[in-house]
mmCIF file of C-alpha atoms in Angstrom:
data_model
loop_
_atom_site.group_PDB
_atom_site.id
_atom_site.type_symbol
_atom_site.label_atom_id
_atom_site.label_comp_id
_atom_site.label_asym_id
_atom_site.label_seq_id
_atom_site.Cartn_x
_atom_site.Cartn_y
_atom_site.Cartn_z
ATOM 1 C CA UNK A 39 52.536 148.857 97.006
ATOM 2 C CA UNK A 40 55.601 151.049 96.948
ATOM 3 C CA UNK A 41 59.009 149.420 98.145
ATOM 4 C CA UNK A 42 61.304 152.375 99.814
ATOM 5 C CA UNK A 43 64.717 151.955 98.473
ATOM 6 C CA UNK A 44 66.227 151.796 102.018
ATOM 7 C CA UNK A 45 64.318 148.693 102.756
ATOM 8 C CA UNK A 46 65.533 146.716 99.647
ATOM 9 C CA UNK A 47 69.228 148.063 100.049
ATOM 10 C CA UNK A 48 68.596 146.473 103.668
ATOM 11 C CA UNK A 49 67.120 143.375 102.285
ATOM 12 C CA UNK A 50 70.394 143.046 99.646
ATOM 13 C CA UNK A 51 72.388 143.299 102.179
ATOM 14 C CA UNK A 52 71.150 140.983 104.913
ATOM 15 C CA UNK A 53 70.610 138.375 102.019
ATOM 16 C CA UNK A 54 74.632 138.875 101.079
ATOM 17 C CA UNK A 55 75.939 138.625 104.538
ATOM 18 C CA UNK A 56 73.644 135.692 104.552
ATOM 19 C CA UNK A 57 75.003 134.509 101.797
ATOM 20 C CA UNK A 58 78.865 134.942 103.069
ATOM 21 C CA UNK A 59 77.850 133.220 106.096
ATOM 22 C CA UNK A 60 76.837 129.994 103.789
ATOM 23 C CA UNK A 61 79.934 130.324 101.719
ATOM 24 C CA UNK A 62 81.711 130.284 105.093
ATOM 25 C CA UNK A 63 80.033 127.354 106.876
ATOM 26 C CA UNK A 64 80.591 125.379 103.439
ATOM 27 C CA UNK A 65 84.703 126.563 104.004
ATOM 28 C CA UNK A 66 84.574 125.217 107.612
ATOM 29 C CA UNK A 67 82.786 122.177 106.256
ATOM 30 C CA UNK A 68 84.842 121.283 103.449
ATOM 31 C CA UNK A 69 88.358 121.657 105.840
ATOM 32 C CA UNK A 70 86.618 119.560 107.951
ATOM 33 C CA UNK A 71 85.979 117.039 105.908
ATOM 34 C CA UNK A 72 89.438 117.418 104.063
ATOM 35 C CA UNK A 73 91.266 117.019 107.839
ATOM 36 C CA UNK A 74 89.400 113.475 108.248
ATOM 37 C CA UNK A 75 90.407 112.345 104.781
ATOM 38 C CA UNK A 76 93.784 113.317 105.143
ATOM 39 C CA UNK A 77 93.735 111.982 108.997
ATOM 40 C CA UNK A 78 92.450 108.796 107.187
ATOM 41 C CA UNK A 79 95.005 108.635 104.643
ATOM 42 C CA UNK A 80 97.784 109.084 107.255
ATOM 43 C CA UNK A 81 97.244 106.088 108.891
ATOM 44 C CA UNK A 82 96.710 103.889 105.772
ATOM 45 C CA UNK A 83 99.682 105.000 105.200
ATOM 46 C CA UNK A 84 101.002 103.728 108.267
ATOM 47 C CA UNK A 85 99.415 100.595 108.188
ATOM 48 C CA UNK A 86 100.969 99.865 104.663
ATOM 49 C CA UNK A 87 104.235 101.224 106.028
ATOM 50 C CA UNK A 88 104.469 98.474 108.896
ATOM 51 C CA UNK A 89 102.913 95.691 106.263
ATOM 52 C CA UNK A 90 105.938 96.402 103.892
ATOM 53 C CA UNK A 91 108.411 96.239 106.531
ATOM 54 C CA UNK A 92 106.970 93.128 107.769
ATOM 55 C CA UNK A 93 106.995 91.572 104.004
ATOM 56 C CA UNK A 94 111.059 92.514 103.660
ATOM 57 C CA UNK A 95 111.392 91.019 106.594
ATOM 58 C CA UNK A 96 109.659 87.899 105.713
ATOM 59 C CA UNK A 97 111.473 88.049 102.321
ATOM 60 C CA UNK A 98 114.782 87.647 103.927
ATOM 61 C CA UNK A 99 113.794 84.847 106.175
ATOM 62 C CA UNK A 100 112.991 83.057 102.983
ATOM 63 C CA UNK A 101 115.447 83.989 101.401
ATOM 64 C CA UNK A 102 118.530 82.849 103.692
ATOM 65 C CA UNK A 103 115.861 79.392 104.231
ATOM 66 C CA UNK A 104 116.567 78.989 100.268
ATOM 67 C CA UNK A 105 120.194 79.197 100.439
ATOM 68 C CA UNK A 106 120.513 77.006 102.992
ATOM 69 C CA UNK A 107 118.636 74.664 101.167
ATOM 70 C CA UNK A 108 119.797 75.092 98.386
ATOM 71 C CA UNK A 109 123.517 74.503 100.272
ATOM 72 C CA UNK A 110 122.321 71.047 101.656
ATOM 73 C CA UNK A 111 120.926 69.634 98.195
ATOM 74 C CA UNK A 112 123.071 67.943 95.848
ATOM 75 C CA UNK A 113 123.067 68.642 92.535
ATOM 76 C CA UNK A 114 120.944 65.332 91.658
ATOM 77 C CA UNK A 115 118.081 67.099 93.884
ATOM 78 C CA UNK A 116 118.915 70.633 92.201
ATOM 79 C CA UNK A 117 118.052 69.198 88.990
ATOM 80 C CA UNK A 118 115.042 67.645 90.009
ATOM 81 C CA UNK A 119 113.586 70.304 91.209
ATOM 82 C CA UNK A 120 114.583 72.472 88.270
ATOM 83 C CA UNK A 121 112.634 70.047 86.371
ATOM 84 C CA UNK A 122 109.628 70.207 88.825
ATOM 85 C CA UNK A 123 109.551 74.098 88.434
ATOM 86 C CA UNK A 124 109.536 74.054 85.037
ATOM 87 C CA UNK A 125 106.548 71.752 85.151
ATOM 88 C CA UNK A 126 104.873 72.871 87.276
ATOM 89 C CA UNK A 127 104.907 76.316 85.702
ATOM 90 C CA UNK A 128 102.503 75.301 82.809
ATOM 91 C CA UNK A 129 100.400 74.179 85.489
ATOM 92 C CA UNK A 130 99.219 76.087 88.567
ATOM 93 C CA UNK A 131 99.181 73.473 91.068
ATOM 94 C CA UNK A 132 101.523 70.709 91.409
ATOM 95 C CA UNK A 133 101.113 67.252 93.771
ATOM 96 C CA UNK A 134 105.374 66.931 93.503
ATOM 97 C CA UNK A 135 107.249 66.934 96.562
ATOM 98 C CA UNK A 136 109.057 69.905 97.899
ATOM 99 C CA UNK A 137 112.590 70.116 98.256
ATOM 100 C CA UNK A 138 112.185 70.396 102.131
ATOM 101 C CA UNK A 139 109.707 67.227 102.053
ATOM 102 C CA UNK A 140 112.365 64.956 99.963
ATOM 103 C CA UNK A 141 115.163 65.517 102.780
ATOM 104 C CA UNK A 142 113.604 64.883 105.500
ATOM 105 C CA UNK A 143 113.753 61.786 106.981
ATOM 106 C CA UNK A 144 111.269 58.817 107.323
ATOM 107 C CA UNK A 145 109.158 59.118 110.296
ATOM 108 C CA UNK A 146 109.225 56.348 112.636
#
């Protein structure tokens, strides 16, 4: 069983261009793959964009809330709630009032 060089040279080469063609689908693959990751990541980003905003936002709602209640109380209630906080740091849940709930009135 002779092999005529011709033959295998043909045989070397269809096997490389079949090779290439592989290598080549794997390429389109992988940039496929990469262009829905990064499509992906885009709009995480997005999402987490618009979340932040929305938690500065809240932040400053809260944050004008405090001085204005911090405005109304007297120093009396500014103390006692000092002394709450520091209290209630040790533990992680505490049954005391709020400074909101102590000023407002009596329901009747």
């Amino acid at each position: 069983l002779a092999v005529k060089p011709s033959s295998l040279r043909l045989s070397h080469s269809a096997s490389g261009a079949s090779v290439v063609a592989i290598d080549n689908k794997i390429a389109q693959a992988m940039d496929l793959v990469k262009s829905h990751l990064m499509y992906a990541v885009r709009e995480e980003v997005e999402v987490l964009k618009e979340h932040i905003k929305e938690l500065y936002e809240r932040n400053s709602v809260l944050e004008r809330e405090n001085a204005v209640l911090k405005s109304l109380a007297n120093s009396e209630q500014l103390g006692k709630l000092s002394n709450q906080l520091l209290h209630s740091s040790s533990s992680s849940s505490s049954s005391s009032p709020t400074l909101q709930q102590q000023q407002q009135p009596p329901a009747v």
